Coordinates of C-alpha atoms in Angstrom, one line a residue:
X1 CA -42.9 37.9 -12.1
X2 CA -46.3 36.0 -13.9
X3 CA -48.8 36.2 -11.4
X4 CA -51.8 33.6 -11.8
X5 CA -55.2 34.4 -9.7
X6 CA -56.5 31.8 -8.7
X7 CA -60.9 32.6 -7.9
X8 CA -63.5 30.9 -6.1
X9 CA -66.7 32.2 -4.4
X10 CA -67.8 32.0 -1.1
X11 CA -71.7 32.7 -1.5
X12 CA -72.3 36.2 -3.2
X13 CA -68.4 37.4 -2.3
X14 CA -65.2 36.3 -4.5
X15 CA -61.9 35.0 -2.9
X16 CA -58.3 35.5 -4.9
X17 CA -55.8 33.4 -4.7
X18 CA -52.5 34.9 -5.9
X19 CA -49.2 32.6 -7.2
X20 CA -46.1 33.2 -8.8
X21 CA -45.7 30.3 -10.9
X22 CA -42.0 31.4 -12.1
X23 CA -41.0 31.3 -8.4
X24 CA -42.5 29.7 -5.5
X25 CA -42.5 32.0 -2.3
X26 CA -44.7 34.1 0.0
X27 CA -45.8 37.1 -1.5
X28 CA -45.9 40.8 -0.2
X29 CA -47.2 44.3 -1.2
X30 CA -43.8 45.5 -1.8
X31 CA -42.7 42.4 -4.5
X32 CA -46.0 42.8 -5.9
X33 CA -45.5 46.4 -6.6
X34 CA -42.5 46.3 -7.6
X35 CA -42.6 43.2 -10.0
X36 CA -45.9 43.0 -11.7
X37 CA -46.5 42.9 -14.9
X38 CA -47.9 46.1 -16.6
X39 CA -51.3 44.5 -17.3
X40 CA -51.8 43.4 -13.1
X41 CA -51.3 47.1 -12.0
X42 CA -54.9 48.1 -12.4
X43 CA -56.0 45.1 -10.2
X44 CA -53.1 45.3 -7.9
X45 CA -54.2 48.7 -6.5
X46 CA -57.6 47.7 -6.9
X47 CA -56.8 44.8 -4.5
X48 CA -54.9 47.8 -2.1
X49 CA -57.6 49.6 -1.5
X50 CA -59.7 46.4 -0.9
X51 CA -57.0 45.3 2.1
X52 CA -56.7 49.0 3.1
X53 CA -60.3 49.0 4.4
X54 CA -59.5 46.3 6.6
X55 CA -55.7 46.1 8.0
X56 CA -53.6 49.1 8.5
X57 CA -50.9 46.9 8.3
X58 CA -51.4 44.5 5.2
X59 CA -48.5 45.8 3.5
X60 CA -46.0 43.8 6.3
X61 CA -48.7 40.7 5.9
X62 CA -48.1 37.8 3.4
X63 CA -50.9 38.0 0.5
X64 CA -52.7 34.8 0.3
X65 CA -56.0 35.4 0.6
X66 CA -58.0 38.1 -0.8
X67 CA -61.9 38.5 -0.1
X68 CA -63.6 40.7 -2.6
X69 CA -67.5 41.3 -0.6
X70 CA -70.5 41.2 -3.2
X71 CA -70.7 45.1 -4.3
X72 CA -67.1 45.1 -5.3
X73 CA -67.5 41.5 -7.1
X74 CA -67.9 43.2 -10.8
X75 CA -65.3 45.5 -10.4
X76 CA -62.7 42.7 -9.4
X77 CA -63.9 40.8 -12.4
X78 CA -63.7 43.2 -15.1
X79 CA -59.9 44.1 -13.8
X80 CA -59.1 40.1 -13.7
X81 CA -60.3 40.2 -16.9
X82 CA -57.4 42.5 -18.2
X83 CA -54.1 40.0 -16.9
X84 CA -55.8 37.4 -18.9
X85 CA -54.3 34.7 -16.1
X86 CA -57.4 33.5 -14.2
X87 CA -57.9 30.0 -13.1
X88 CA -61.2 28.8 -11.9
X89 CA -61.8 25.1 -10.8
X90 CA -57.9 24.8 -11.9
X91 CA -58.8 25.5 -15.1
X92 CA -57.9 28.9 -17.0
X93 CA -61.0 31.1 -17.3
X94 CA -61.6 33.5 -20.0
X95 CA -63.2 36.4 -19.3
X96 CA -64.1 38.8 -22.2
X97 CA -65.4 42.2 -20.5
X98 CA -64.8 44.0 -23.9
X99 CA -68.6 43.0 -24.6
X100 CA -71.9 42.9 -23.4
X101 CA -73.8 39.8 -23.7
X102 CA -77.5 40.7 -24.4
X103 CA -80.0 38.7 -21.9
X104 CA -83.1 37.7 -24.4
X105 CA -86.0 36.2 -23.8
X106 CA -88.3 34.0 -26.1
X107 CA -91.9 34.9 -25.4
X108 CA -95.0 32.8 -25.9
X109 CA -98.6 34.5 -25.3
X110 CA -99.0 31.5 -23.3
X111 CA -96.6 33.5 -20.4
X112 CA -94.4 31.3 -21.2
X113 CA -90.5 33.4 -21.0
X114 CA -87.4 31.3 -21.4
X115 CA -84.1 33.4 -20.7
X116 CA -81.0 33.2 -23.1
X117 CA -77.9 34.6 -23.1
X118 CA -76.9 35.6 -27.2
X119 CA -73.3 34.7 -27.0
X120 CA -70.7 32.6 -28.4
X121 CA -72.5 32.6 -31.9
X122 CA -75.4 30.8 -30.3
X123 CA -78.3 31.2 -27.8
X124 CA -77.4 30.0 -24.4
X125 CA -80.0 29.0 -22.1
X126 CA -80.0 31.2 -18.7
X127 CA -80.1 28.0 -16.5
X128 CA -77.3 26.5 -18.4
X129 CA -75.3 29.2 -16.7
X130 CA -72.6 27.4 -14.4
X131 CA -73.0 31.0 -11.9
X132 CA -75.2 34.0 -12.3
X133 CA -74.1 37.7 -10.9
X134 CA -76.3 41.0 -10.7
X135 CA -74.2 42.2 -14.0
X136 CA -72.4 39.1 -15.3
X137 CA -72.0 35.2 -15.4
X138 CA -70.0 32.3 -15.9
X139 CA -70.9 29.7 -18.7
X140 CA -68.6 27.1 -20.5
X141 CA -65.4 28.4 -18.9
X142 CA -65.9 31.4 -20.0
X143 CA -67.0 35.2 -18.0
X144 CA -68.6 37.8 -19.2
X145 CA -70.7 40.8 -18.3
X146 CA -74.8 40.7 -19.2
X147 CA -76.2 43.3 -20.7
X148 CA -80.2 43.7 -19.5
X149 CA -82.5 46.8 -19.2
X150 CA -84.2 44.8 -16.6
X151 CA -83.5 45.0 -13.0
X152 CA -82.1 41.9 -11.2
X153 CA -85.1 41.1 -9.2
X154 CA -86.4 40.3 -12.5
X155 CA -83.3 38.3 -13.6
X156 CA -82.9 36.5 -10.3
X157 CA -86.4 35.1 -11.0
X158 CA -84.9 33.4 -14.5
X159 CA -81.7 31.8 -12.9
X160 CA -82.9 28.7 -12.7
X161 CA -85.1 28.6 -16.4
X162 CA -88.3 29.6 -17.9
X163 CA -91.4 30.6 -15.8
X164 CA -94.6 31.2 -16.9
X165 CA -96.2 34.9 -16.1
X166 CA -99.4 35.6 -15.8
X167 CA -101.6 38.3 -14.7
X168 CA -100.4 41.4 -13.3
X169 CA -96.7 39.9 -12.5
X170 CA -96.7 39.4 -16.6
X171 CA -97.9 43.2 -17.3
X172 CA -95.5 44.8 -14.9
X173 CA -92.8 42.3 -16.5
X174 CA -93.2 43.6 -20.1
X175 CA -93.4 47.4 -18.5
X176 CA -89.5 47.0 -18.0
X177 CA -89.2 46.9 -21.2
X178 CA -87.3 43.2 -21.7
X179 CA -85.9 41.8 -24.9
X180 CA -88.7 39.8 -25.7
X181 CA -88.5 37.6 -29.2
X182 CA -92.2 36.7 -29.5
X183 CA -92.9 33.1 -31.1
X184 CA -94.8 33.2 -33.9
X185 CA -97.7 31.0 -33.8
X186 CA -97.8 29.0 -37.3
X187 CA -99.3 25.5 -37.4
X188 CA -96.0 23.9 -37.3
X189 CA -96.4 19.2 -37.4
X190 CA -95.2 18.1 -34.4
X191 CA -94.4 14.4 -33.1
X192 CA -94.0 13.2 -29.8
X193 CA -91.6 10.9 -28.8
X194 CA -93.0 7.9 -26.1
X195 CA -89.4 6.5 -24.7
X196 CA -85.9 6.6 -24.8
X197 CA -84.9 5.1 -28.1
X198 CA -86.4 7.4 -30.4
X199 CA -88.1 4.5 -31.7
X200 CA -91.9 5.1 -30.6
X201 CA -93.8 8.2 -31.2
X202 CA -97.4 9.8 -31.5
X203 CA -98.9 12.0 -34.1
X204 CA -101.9 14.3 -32.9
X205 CA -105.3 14.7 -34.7
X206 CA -104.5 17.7 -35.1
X207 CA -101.6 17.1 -37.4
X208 CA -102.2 14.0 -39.1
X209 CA -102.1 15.5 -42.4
X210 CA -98.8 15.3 -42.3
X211 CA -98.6 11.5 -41.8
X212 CA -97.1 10.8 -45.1
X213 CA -94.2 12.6 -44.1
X214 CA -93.9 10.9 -41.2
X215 CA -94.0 7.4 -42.9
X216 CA -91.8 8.7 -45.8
X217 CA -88.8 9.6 -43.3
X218 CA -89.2 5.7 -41.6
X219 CA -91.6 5.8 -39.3
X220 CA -94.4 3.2 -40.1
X221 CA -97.5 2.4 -38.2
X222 CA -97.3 0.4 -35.4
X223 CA -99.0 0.2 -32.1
X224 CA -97.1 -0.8 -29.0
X225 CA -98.6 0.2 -26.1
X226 CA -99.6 4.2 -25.7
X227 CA -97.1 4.5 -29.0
X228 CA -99.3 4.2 -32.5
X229 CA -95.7 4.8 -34.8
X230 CA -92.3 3.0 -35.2
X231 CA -89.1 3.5 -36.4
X232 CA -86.3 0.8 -36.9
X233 CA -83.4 1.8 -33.9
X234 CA -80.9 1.8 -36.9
X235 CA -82.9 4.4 -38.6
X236 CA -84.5 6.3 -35.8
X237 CA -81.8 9.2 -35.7
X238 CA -82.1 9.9 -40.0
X239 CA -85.3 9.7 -39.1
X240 CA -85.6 12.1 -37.0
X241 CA -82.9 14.4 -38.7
X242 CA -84.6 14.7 -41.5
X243 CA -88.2 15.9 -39.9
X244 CA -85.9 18.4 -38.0
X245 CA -84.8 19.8 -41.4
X246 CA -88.1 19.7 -42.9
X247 CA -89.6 22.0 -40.0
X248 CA -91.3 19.6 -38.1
X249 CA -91.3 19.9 -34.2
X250 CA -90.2 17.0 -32.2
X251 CA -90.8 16.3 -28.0
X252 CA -89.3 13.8 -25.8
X253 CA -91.7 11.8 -23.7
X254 CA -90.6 14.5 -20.7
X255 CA -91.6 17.6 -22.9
X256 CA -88.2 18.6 -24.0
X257 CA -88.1 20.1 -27.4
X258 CA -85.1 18.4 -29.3
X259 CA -83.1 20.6 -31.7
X260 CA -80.6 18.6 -34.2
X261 CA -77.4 19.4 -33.8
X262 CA -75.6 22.2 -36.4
X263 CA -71.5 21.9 -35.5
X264 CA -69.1 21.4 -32.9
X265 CA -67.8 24.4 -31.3
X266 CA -64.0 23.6 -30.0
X267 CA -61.0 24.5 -28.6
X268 CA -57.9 22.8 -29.2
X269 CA -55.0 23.6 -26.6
X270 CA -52.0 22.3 -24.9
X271 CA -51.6 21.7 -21.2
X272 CA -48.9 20.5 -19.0
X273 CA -47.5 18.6 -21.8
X274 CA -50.9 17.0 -23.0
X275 CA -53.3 17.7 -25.6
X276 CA -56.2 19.4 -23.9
X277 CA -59.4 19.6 -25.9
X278 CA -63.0 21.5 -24.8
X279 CA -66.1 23.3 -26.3
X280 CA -69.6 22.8 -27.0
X281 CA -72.3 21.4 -29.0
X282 CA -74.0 23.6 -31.0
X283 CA -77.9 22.9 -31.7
X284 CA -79.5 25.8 -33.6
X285 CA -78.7 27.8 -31.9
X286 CA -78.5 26.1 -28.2
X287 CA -75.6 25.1 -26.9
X288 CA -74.3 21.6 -24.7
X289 CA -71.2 21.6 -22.8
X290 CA -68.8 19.3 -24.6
X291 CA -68.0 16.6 -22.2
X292 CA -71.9 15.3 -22.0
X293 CA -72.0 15.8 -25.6
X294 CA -69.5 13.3 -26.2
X295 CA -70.5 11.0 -23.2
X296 CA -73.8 10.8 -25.1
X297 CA -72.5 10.1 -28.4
X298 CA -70.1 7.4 -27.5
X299 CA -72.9 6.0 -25.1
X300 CA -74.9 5.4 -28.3
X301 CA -77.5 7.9 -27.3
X302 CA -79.4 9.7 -29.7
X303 CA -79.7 12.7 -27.9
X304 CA -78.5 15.3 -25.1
X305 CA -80.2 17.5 -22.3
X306 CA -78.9 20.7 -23.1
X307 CA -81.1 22.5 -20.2
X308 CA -84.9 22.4 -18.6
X309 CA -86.6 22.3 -21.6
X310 CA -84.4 21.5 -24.5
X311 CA -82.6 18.2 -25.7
X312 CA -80.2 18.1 -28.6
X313 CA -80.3 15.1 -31.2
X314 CA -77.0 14.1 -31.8
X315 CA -75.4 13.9 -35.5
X316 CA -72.4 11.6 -36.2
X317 CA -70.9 13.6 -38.9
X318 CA -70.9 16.6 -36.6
X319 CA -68.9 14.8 -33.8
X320 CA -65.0 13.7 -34.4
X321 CA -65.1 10.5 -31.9
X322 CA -62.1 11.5 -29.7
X323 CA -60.1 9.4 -27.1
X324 CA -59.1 10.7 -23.9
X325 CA -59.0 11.2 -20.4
X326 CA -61.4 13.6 -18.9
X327 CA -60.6 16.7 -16.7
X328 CA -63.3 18.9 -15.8
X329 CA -65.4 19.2 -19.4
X330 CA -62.0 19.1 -21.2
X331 CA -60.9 16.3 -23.0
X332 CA -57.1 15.0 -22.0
X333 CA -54.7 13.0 -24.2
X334 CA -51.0 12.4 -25.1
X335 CA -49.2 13.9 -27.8
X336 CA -49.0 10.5 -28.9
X337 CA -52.8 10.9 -30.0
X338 CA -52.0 14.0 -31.6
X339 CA -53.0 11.8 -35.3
X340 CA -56.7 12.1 -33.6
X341 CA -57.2 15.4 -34.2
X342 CA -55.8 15.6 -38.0
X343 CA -59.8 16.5 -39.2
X344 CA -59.9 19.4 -37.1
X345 CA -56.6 21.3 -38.3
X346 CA -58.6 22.7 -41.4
X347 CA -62.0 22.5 -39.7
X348 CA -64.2 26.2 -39.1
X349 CA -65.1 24.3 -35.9
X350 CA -61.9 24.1 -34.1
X351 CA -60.1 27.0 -32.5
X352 CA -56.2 26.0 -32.3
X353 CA -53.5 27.6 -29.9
X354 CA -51.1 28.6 -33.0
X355 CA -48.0 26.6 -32.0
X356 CA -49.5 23.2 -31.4
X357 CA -51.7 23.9 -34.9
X358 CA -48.5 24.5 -36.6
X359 CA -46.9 21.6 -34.8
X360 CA -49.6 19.0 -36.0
X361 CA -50.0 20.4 -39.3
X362 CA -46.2 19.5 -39.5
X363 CA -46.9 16.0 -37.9
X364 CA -49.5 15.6 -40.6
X365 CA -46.9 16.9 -43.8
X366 CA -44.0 15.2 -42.3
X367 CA -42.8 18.7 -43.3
X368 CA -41.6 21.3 -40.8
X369 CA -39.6 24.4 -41.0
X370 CA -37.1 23.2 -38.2
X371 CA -33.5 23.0 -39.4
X372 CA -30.9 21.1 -37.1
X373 CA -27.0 21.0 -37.8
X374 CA -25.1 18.4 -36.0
X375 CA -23.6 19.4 -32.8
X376 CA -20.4 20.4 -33.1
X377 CA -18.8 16.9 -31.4
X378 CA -20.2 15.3 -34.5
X379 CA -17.3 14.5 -36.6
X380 CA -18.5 13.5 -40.3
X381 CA -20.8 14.9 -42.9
X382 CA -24.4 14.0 -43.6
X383 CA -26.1 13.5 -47.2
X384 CA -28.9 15.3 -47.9
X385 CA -31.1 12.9 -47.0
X386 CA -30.0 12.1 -43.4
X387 CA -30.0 15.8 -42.8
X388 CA -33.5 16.0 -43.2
X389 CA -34.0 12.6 -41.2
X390 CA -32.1 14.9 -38.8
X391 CA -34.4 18.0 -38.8
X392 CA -37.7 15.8 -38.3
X393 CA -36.1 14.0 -35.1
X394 CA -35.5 17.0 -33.8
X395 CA -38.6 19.0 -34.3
X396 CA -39.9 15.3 -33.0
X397 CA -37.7 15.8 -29.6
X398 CA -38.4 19.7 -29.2
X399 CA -42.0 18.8 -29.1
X400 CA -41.8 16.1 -27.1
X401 CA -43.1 13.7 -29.4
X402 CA -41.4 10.4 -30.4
X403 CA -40.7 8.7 -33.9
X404 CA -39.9 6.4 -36.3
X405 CA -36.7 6.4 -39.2
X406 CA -38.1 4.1 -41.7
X407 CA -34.9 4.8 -44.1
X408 CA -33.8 1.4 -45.9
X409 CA -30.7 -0.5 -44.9
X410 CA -27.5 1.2 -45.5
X411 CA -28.7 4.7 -46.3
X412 CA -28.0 5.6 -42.4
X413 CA -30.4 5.9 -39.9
X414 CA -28.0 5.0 -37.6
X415 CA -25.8 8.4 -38.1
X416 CA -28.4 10.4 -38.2
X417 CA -29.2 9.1 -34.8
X418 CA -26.2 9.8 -33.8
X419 CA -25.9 13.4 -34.9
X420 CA -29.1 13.6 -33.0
X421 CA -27.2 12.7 -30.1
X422 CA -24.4 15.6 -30.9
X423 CA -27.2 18.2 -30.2
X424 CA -28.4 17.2 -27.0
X425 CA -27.4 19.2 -23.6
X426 CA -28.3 16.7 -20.6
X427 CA -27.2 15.0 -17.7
X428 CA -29.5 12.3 -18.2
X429 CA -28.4 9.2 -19.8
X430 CA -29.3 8.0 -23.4
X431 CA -30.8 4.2 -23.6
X432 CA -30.3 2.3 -27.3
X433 CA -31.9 -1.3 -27.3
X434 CA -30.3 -3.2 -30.7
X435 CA -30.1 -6.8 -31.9
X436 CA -27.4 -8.3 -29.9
X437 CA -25.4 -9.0 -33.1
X438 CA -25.2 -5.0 -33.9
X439 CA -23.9 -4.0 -30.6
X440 CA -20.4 -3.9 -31.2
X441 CA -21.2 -1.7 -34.7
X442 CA -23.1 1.0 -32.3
X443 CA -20.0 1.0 -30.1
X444 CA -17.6 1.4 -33.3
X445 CA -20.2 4.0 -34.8
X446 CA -20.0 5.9 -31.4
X447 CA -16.1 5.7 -31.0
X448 CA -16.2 7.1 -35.1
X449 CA -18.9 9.9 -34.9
X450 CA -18.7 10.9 -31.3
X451 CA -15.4 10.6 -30.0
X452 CA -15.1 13.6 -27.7
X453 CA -19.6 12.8 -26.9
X454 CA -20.0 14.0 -23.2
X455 CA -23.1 12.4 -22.4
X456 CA -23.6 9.2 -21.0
X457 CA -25.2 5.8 -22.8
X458 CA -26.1 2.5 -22.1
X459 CA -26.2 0.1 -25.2
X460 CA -28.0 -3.6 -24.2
X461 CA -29.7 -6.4 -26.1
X462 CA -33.6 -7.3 -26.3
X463 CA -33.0 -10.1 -24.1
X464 CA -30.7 -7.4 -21.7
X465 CA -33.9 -5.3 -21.7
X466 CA -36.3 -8.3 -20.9
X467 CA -34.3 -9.4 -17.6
X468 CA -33.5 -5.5 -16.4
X469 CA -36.9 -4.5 -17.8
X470 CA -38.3 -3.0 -13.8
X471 CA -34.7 -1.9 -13.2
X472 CA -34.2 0.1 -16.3
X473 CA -37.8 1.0 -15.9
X474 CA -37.3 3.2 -12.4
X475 CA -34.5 5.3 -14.4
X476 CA -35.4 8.3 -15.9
X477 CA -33.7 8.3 -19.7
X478 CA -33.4 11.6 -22.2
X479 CA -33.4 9.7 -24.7
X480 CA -34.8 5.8 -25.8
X481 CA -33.8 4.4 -29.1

């Protein structure tokens, strides 16, 4: 049994959902009990005592249901967190309850205090936070317990970004004793951004002696309007990466601060049969959820909202422009597509599921460890050579990938194909399209290599397959050559 726990809340309390994906029935306390895997049992009796305090008689009722109230909520969690087999908006959930993540804040004497969670290698904004629990939160598909000296009156006042104290709320504030990183007040140059484009900007008084830097990354003076600088759209974003990197400060027109972006932070997976692809943007130290990341990027934008009071300026040699489908904020694509994703297989920015790394690196090599004797139907021997063409179509086939023998004439792609055929097991049948005047050798090749074959074939023409193309369309094939 490989039970899946399937969450959602329903305002402070947490709902589970409970499936057996290796068998599809109604589940009850005894088959539970009895079949669950070692690492459920702690949240199995956990989830007894829960229905124990509210039916006498829930171990004669199906389990469907489960409602977890708010004081228990943590508990549930951390225990979830153990079976490692939690979905969550139908995608799998990760929840790490191994470790703490600190809750900081950034102070400015101003009163100003912005909340950030120090996790994932970077500093995630509070309101970023996709959920927010007295104890824990959820952020980027991911769960994880906060660690705060604060209490969560405090907290709940930061769920939805920074605030400005003031007064005595500010003095009984820092008397609980927060995390506080204090920002140091240097006399930093800082340009303001005027619209959209990155292309119009405004330098204070106060910091115009650093004007020649300013025209020495590509700005130049210009006024349009309320904007006294311009940049070429074609250079704004070097622009603009290079006064990042030289210390500068740069707002948008709305007062976001924009941070330019350091790496990509992904993860690289396989789902249903597709290539499944999510992460983040990482912008020193902030953090953007990867779909509007990419959304932005192909959108020609030079830059992201990462919360209330952040934007990150997009860099094209950080970002690998993928194609896909989008479910969720992950990425989607065939197998087919699996060439996209050849820069990331040695990249510090990607973290692969090992079998589909290994299976891609192989795609890459045209080198895999796979080794595939003819079936035992085959009657002949292969050269060297075709054994190998052999091996790759089926580590091709296992994989459910497809391929292409690009062997000359007469060295025997077609035997190889058909000691490909001598090691499948299907009752499907096997579709070979062929130049009308090679038929009859396909037939003879079959008759010579497969005599005894138990699977079925169909062996037609281009111009067979061009009149029958929405017939042989609605069959389902094993194999198409």
């Amino acid at each position: 049994m490989r039970l899946y726990y399937i969450i959602f809340f329903q305002e402070d309390s947490l709902i589970i959902q409970l499936e057996d994906r290796e068998a599809k029935r109604v589940l009850y306390w005894d088959t539970l009990s009895a079949g669950a895997a070692p690492e459920d049992r702690g949240l199995l009796l956990f989830i007894k005592k829960n229905l124990s305090r509210f039916s006498r008689d829930f171990e004669t009722l199906p389990l469907r249901r489960i409602e977890v109230l708010s004081e228990d909520v943590f508990e549930a969690m951390r225990l979830l967190s153990q079976t490692k087999r939690v979905i969550y908006q139908r995608q799998p959930l990760l929840c790490d309850w191994t470790c703490s993540v600190p809750l900081v804040f950034r102070g400015e004497e101003s009163g100003l205090f912005s909340p950030y969670l120090r996790a994932l290698d970077a500093m995630i904004p509070f309101a970023s936070c996709e959920k927010i629990f007295p104890l824990w939160c959820l952020v980027q598909g991911r769960a994880f317990p906060i660690c705060t000296t604060i209490p969560w009156k405090w907290v709940s006042l930061f769920c939805k970004g920074p605030l400005v104290l003031e007064g005595l709320q500010k003095k009984r504030f820092l008397e609980e004793e927060p995390l506080v990183e204090w920002e140091k007040k240097e006399q930093i140059p800082r340009l303001v951004l005027t619209d959209g484009t990155g292309c119009f900007a405004n330098l204070s008084e106060a910091h115009k002696a650093w004007e020649k830097d300013l025209l020495e990354a590509g700005f130049m003076r210009k006024t349009v309007g309320s904007s006294h600088y311009f940049c070429p759209g074609a250079q704004a974003r070097d622009a603009l990466l290079l006064l990042l990197d030289v210390g500068w400060e740069v707002f948008l027109a709305d007062g976001k601060k924009l941070y330019r972006q350091t790496s990509m932070a992904l993860d690289v997976g396989e789902k249903s049969g597709r290539i499944s692809v999510g992460g983040s943007g990482m912008f020193q130290g902030k953090s953007g959820f990867f779909r509007p990341v990419m959304e932005a990027f192909k959108g020609g934008r030079l830059w992201v909202d990462l919360d209330g009071t952040s934007a990150g300026l997009l860099d094209a040699a950080k970002i690998l422009p993928l194609e896909g489908v989008w479910e969720g904020n992950f990425l989607e694509m065939p197998k087919t597509s699996a060439a996209q994703l050849y820069p990331l297989l040695e990249s510090p920015q990607a973290r692969w599921e090992e079998a589909l790394q290994k299976t891609i690196s192989a795609l890459k090599s045209q080198k895999s460890d796979t080794k595939a004797p003819p079936g035992e139907v085959f009657k002949g021997d292969l050269l060297e050579h075709q054994q190998k063409g052999l091996d790759w179509l089926w580590f091709l086939y296992e994989r459910g990938f497809s391929g292409l023998l690009a062997d000359e004439m007469g060295l025997g792609k077609t035997v190889q194909v058909l000691a490909f055929f001598s090691r499948l097991r299907t009752n499907l049948p096997i579709l070979i399209v062929a130049p009308a005047s090679l038929l009859f050798q396909w037939r003879a090749e079959i008759s010579r290599f497969l005599p005894s074959a138990l699977f079925e074939y169909k062996i037609i023409s281009y111009a067979h397959l061009r009149q029958e193309i929405k017939t042989l369309s609605a069959l389902e094939w094993e194999v198409i050559v």
